[in-house]
Short mmCIF file of N, CA and C in Angstrom, two decimals:
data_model
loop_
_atom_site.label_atom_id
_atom_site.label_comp_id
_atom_site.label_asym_id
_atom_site.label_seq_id
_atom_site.Cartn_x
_atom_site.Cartn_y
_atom_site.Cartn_z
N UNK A 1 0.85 -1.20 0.00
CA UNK A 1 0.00 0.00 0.00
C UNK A 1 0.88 1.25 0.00
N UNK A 2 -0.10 2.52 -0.82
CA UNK A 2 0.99 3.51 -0.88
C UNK A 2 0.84 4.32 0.75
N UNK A 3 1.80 5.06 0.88
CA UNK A 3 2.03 6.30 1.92
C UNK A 3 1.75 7.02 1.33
N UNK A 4 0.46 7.27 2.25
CA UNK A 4 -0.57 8.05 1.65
C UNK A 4 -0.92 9.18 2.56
N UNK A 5 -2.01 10.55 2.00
CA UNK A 5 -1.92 11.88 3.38
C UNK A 5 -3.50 11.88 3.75
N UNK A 6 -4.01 12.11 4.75
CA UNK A 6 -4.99 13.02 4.59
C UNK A 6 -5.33 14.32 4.35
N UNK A 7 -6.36 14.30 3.12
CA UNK A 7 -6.70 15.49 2.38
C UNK A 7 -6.94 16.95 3.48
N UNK A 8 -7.60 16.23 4.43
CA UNK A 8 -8.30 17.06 5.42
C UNK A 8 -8.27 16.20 6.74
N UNK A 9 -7.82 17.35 7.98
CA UNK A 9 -7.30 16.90 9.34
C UNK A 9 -8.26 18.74 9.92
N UNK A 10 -9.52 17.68 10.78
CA UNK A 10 -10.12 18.90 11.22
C UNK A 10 -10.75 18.45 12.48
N UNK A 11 -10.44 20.17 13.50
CA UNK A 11 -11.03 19.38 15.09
C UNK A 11 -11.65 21.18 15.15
N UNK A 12 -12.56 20.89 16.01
CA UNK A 12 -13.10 22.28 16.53
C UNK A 12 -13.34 22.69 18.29
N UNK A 13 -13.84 23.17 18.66
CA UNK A 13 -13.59 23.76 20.33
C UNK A 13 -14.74 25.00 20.17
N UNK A 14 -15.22 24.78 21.01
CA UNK A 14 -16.39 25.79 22.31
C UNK A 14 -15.15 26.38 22.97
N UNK A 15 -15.06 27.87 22.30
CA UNK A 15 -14.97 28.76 23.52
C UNK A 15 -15.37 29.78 24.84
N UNK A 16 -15.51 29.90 25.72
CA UNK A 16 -16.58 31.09 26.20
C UNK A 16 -15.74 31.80 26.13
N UNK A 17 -15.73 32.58 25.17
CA UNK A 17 -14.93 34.01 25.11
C UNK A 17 -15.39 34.71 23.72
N UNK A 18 -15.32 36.15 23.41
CA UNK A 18 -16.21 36.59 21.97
C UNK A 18 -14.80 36.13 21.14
N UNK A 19 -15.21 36.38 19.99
CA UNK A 19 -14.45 36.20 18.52
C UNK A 19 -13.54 37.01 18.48
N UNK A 20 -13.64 38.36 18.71
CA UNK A 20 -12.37 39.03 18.99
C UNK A 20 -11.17 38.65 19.48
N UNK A 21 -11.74 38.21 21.03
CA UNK A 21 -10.45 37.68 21.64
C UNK A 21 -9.44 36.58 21.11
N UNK A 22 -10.65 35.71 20.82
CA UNK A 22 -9.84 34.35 20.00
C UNK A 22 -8.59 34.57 18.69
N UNK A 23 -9.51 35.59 18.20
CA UNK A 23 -8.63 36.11 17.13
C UNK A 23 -7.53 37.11 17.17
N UNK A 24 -7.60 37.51 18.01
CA UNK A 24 -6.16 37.93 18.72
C UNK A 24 -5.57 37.02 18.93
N UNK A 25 -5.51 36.20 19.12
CA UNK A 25 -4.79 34.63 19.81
C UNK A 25 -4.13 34.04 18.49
N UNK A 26 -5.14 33.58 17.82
CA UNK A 26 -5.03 32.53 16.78
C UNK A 26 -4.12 33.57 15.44
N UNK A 27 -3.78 34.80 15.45
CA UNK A 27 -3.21 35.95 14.57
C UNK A 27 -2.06 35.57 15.12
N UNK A 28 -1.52 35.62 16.12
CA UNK A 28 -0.81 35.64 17.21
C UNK A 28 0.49 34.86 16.66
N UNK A 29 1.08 34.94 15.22
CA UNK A 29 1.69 33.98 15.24
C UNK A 29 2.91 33.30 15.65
N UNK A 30 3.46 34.72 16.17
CA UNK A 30 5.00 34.52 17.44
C UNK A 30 4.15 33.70 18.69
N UNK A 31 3.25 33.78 18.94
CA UNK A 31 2.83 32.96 20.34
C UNK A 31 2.41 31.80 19.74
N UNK A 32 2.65 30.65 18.52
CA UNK A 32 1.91 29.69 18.46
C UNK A 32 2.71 28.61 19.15
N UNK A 33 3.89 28.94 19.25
CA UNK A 33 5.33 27.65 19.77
C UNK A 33 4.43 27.92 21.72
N UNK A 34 3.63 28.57 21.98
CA UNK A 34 3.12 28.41 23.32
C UNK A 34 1.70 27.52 22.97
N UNK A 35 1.20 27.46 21.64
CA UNK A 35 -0.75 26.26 21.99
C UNK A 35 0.04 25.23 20.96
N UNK A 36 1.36 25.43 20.11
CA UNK A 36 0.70 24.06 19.22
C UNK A 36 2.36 23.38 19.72
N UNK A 37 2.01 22.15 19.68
CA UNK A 37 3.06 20.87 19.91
C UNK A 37 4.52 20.91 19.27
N UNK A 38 4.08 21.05 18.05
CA UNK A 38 4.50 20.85 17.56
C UNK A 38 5.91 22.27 16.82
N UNK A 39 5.60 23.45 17.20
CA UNK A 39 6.48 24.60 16.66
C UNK A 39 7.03 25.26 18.00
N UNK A 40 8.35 25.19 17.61
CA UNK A 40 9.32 25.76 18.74
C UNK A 40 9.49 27.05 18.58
N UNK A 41 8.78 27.42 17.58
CA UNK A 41 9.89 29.32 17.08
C UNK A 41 9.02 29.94 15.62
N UNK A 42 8.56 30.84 16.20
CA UNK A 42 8.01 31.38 14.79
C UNK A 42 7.98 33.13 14.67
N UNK A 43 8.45 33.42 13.65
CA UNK A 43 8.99 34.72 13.54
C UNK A 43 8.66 34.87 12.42
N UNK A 44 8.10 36.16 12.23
CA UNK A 44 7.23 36.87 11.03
C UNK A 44 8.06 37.62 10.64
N UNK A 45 7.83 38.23 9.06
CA UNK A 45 9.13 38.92 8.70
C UNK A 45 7.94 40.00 8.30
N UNK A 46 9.04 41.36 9.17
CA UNK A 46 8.41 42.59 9.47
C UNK A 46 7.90 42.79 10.80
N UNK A 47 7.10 41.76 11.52
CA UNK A 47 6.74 41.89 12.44
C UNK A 47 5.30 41.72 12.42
N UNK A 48 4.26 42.25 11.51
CA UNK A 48 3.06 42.41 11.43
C UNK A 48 2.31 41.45 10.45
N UNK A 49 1.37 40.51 11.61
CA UNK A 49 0.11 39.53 10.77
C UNK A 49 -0.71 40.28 10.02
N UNK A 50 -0.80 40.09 8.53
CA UNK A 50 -1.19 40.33 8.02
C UNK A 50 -1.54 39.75 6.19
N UNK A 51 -2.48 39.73 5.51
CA UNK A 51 -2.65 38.69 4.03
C UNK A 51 -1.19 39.25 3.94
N UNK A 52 -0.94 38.38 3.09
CA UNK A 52 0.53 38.71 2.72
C UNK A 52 1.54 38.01 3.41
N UNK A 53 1.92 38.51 4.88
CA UNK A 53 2.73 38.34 5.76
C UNK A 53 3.37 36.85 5.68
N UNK A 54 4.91 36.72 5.38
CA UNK A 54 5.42 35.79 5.74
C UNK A 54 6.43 35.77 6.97
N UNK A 55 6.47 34.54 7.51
CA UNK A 55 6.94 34.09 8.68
C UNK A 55 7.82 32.84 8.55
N UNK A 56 8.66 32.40 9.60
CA UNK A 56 9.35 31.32 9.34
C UNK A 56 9.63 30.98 10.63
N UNK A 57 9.18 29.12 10.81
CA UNK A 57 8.73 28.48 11.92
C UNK A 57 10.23 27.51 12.11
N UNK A 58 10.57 27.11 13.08
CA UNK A 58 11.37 25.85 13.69
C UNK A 58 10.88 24.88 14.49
N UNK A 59 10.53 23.57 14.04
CA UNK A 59 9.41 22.37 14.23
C UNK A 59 9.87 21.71 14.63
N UNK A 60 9.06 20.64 15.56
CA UNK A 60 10.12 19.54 16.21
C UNK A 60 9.01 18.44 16.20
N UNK A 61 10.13 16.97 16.48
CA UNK A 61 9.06 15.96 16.97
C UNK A 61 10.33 15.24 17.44
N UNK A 62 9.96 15.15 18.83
CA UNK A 62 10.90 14.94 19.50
C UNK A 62 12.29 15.75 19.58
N UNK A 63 13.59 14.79 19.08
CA UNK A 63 14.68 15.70 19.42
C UNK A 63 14.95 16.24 18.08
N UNK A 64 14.07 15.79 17.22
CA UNK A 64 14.18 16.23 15.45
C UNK A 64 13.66 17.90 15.43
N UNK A 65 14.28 18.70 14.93
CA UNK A 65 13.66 20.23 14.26
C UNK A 65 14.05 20.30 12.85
N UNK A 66 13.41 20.76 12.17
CA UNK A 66 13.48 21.13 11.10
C UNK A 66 12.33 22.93 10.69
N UNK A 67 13.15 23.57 9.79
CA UNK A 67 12.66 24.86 9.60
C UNK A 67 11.23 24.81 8.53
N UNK A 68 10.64 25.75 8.55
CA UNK A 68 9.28 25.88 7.63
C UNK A 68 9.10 27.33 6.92
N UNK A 69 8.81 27.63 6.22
CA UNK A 69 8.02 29.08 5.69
C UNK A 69 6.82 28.74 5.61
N UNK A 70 6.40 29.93 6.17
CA UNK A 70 4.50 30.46 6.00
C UNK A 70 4.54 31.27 5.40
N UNK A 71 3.23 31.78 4.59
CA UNK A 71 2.53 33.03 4.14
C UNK A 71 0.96 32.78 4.56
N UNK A 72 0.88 33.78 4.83
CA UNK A 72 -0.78 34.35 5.33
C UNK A 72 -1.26 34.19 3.73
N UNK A 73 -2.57 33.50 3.74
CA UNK A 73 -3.08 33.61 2.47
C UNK A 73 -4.25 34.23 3.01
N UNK A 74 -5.19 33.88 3.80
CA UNK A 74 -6.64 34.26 4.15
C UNK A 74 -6.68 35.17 5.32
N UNK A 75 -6.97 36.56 5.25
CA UNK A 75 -7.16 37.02 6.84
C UNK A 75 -8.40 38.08 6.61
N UNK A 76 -9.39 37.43 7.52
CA UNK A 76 -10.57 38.03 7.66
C UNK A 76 -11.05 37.90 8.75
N UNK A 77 -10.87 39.01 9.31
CA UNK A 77 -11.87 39.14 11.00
C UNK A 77 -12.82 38.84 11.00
N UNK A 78 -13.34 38.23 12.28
CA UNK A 78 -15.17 38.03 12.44
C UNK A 78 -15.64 39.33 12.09
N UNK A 79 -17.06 39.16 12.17
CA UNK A 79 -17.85 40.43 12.37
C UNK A 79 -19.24 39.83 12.84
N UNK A 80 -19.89 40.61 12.70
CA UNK A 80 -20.87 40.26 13.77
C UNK A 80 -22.07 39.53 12.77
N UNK A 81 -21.44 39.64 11.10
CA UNK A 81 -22.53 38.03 10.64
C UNK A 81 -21.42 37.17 9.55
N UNK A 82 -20.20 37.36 9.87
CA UNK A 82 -19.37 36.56 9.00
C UNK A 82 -18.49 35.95 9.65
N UNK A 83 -18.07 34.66 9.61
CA UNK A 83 -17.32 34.06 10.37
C UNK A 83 -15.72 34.96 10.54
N UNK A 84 -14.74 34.19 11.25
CA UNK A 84 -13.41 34.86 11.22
C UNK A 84 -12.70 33.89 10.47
N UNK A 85 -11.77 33.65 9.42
CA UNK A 85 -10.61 33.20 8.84
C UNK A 85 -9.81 33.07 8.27
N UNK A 86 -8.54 32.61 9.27
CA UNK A 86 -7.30 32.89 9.09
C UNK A 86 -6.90 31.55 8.84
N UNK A 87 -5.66 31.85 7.58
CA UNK A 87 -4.95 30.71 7.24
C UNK A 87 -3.79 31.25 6.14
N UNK A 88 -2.51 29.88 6.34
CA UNK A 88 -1.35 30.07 5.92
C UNK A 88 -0.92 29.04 5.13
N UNK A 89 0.13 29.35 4.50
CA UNK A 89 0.18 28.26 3.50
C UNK A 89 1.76 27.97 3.83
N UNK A 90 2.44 26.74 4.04
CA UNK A 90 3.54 26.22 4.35
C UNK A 90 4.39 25.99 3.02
N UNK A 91 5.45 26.73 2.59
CA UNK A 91 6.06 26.34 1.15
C UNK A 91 6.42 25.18 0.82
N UNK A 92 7.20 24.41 2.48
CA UNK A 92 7.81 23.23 2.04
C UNK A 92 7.32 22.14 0.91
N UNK A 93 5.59 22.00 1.83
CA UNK A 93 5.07 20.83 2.07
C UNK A 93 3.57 21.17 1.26
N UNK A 94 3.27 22.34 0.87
CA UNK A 94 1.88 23.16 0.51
C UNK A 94 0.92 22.86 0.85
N UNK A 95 1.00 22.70 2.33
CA UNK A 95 -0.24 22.51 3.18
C UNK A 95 -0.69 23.73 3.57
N UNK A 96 -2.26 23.60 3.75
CA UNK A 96 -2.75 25.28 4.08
C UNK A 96 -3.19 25.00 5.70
N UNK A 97 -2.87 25.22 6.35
CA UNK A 97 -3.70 25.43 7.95
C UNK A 97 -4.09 26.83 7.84
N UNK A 98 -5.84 26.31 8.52
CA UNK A 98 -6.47 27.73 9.28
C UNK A 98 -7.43 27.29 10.68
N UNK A 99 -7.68 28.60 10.64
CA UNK A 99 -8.91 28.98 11.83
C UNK A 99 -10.13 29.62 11.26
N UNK A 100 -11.09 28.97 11.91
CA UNK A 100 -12.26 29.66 11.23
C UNK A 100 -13.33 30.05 12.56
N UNK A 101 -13.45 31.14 12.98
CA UNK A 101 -14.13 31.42 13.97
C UNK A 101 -15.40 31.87 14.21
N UNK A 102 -16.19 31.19 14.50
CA UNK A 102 -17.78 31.20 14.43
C UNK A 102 -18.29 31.75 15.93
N UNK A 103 -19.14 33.12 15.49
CA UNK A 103 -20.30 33.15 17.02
C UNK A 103 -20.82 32.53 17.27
N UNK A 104 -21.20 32.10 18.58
CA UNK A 104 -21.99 31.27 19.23
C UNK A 104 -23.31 31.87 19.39
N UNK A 105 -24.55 31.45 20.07
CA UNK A 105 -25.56 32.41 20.93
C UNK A 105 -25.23 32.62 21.77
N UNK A 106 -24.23 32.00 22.54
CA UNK A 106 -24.28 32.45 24.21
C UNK A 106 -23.01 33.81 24.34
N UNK A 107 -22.64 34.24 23.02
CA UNK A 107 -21.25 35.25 23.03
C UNK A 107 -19.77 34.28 23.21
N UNK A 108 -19.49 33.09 23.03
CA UNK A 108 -18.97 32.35 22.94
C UNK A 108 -18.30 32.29 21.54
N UNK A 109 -17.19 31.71 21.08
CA UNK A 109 -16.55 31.10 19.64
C UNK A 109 -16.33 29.55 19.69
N UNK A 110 -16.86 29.15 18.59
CA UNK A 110 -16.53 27.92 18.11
C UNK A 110 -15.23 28.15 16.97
N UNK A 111 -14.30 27.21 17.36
CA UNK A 111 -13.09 27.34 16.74
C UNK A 111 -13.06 26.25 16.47
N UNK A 112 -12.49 26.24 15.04
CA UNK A 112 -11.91 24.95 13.93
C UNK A 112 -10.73 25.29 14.09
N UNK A 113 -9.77 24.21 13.43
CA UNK A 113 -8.45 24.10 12.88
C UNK A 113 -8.67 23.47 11.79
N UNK A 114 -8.03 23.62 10.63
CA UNK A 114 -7.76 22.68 9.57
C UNK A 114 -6.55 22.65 9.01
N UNK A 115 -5.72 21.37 8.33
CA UNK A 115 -5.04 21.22 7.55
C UNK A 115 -5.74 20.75 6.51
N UNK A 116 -5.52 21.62 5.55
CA UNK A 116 -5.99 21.08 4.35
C UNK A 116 -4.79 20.85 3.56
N UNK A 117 -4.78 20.06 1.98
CA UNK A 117 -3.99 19.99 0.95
C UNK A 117 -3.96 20.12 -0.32
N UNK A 118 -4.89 21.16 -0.67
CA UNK A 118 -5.98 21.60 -2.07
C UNK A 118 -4.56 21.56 -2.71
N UNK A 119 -3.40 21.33 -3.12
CA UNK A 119 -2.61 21.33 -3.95
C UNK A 119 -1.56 19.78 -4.10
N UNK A 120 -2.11 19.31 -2.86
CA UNK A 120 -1.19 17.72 -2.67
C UNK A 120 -0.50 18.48 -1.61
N UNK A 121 0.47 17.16 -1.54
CA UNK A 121 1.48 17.32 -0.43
C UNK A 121 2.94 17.22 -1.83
N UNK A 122 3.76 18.07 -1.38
CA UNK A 122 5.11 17.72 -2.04
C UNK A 122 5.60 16.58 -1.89
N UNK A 123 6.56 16.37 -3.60
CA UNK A 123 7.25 14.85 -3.11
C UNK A 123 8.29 14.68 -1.88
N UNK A 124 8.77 15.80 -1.84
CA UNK A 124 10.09 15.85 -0.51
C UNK A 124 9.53 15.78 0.53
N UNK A 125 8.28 16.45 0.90
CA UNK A 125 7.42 16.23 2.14
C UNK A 125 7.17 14.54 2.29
N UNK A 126 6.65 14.29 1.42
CA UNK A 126 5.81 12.82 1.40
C UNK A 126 7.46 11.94 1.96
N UNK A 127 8.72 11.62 1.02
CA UNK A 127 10.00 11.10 1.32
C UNK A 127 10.07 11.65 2.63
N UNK A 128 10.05 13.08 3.13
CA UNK A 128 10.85 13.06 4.35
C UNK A 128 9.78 12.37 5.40
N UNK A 129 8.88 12.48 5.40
CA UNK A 129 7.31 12.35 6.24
C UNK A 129 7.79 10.31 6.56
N UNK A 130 7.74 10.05 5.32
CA UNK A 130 7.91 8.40 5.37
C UNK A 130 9.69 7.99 5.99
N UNK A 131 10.32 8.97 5.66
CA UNK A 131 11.87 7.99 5.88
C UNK A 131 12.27 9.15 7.72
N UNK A 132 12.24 10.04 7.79
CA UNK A 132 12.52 10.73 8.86
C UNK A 132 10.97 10.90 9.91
N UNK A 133 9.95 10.92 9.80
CA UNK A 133 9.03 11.49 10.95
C UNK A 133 7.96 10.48 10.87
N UNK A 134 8.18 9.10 11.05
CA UNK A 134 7.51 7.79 10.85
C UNK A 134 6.45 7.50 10.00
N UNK A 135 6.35 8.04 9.06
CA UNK A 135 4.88 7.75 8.38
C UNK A 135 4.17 8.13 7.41
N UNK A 136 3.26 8.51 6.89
CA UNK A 136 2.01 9.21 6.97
C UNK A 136 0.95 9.02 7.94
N UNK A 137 0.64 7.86 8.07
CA UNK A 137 0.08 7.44 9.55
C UNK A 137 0.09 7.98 10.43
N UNK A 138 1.14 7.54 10.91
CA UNK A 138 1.80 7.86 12.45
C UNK A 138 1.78 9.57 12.51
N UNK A 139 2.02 10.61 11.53
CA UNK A 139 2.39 11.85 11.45
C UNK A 139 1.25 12.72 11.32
N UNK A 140 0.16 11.81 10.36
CA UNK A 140 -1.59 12.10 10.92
C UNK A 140 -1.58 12.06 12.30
N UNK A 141 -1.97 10.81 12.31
CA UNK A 141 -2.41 11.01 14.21
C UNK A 141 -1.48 11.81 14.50
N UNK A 142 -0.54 12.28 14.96
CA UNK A 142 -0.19 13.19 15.61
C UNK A 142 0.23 14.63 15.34
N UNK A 143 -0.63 14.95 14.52
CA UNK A 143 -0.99 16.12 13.89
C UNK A 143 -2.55 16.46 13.96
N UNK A 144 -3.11 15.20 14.09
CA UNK A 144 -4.46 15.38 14.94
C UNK A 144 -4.44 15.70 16.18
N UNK A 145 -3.71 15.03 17.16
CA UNK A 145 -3.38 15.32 18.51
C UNK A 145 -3.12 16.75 18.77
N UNK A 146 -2.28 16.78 17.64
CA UNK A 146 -1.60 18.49 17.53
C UNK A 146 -2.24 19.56 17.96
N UNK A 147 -3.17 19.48 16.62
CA UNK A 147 -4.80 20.04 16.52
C UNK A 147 -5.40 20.46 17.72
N UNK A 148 -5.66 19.11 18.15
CA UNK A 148 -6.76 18.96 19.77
C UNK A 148 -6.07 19.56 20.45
N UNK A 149 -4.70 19.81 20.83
CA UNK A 149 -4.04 20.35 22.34
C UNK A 149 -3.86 21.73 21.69
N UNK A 150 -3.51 22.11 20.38
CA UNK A 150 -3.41 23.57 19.93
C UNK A 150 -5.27 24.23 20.41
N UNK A 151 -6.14 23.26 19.98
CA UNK A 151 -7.40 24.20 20.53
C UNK A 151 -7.80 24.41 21.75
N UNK A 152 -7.25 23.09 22.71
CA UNK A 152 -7.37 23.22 24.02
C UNK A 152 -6.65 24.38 24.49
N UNK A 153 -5.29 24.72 23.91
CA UNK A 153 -4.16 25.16 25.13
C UNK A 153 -5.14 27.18 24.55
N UNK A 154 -5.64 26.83 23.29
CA UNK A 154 -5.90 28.83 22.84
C UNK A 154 -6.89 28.49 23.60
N UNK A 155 -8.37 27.96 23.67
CA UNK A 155 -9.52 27.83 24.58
C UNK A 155 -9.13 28.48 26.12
N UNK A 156 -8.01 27.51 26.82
CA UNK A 156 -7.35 27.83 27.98
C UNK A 156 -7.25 29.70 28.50
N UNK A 157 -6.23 29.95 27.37
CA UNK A 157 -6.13 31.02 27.27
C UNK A 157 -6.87 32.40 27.07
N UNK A 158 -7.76 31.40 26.05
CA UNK A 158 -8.78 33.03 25.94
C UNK A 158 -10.13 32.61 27.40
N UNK A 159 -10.10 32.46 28.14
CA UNK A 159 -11.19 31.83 29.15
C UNK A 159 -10.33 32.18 30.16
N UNK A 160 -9.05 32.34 29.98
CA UNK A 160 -8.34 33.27 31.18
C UNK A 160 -8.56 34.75 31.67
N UNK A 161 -9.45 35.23 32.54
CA UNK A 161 -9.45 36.62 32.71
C UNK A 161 -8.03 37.27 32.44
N UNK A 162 -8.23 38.54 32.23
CA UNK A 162 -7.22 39.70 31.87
C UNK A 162 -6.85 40.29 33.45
#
């Protein structure tokens, strides 16, 4: 059988906190090496999130790091009848991760994550994925996991009084 990806890797989260806040968070992209597992270091060039804006991450799994480039492809604030979403596109590997932030009734956000792969995954991704970071399998699930503790640890945070 081939080593193969999933197209789509998606988890969502109840926040009690408005859309604003979340989205301060989830923009946030020097603070993501604090909600997601998986990124030790991420530094935007210029300084300011924004469409456009590229950044460049240092990743780990386990004692392994390896570097990444982002670009902001999607950035659209909530508003009070359109969802919020943000998302970036990884050069290596041309995976897109976002956030998509939905009002609740109770003044609450429901937050997604997604990896998507509307372009494939690269061949060097797919080789390094299978011979260095165990899998496709193994690198799903724990990029799902990823997911779940990246929404838990921003949830955490925005549910933290100021």
């Amino acid at each position: 059988m081939a080593d193969t990806y999933e197209k789509l890797i998606e988890d969502s989260i109840e926040i009690a906190a408005p859309t604003d806040k979340v989205w301060s968070l989830v923009t946030d992209i020097p603070a993501m090496s604090r909600r997601s597992p998986q990124v030790v270091k991420s530094t935007v060039k210029g300084g300011v999130v924004k469409l456009g804006a590229s950044f460049s991450n240092l990743n780990k799994q386990g004692i392994k790091r390896w570097p990444t480039g982002g670009k902001v492809v999607r950035f659209q604030p909530p508003t009070a009848t359109t969802p919020g979403d943000f998302a970036f596109r990884i050069k290596e590997n041309r995976t897109v991760w976002s956030f998509e932030l939905e009002p609740t009734a109770d003044g609450g956000t429901r937050l997604t994550e997604r990896r998507e792969t509307p372009d494939g995954v690269s061949g060097l991704s797919m080789v390094l994925t299978k011979i260095v970071l165990g899998g496709q399998d193994g690198f799903t699930d724990e990029l799902r996991r990823g997911i779940r503790q990246t929404l838990e640890r921003i949830k955490a945070e925005a549910e933290t009084p100021a």
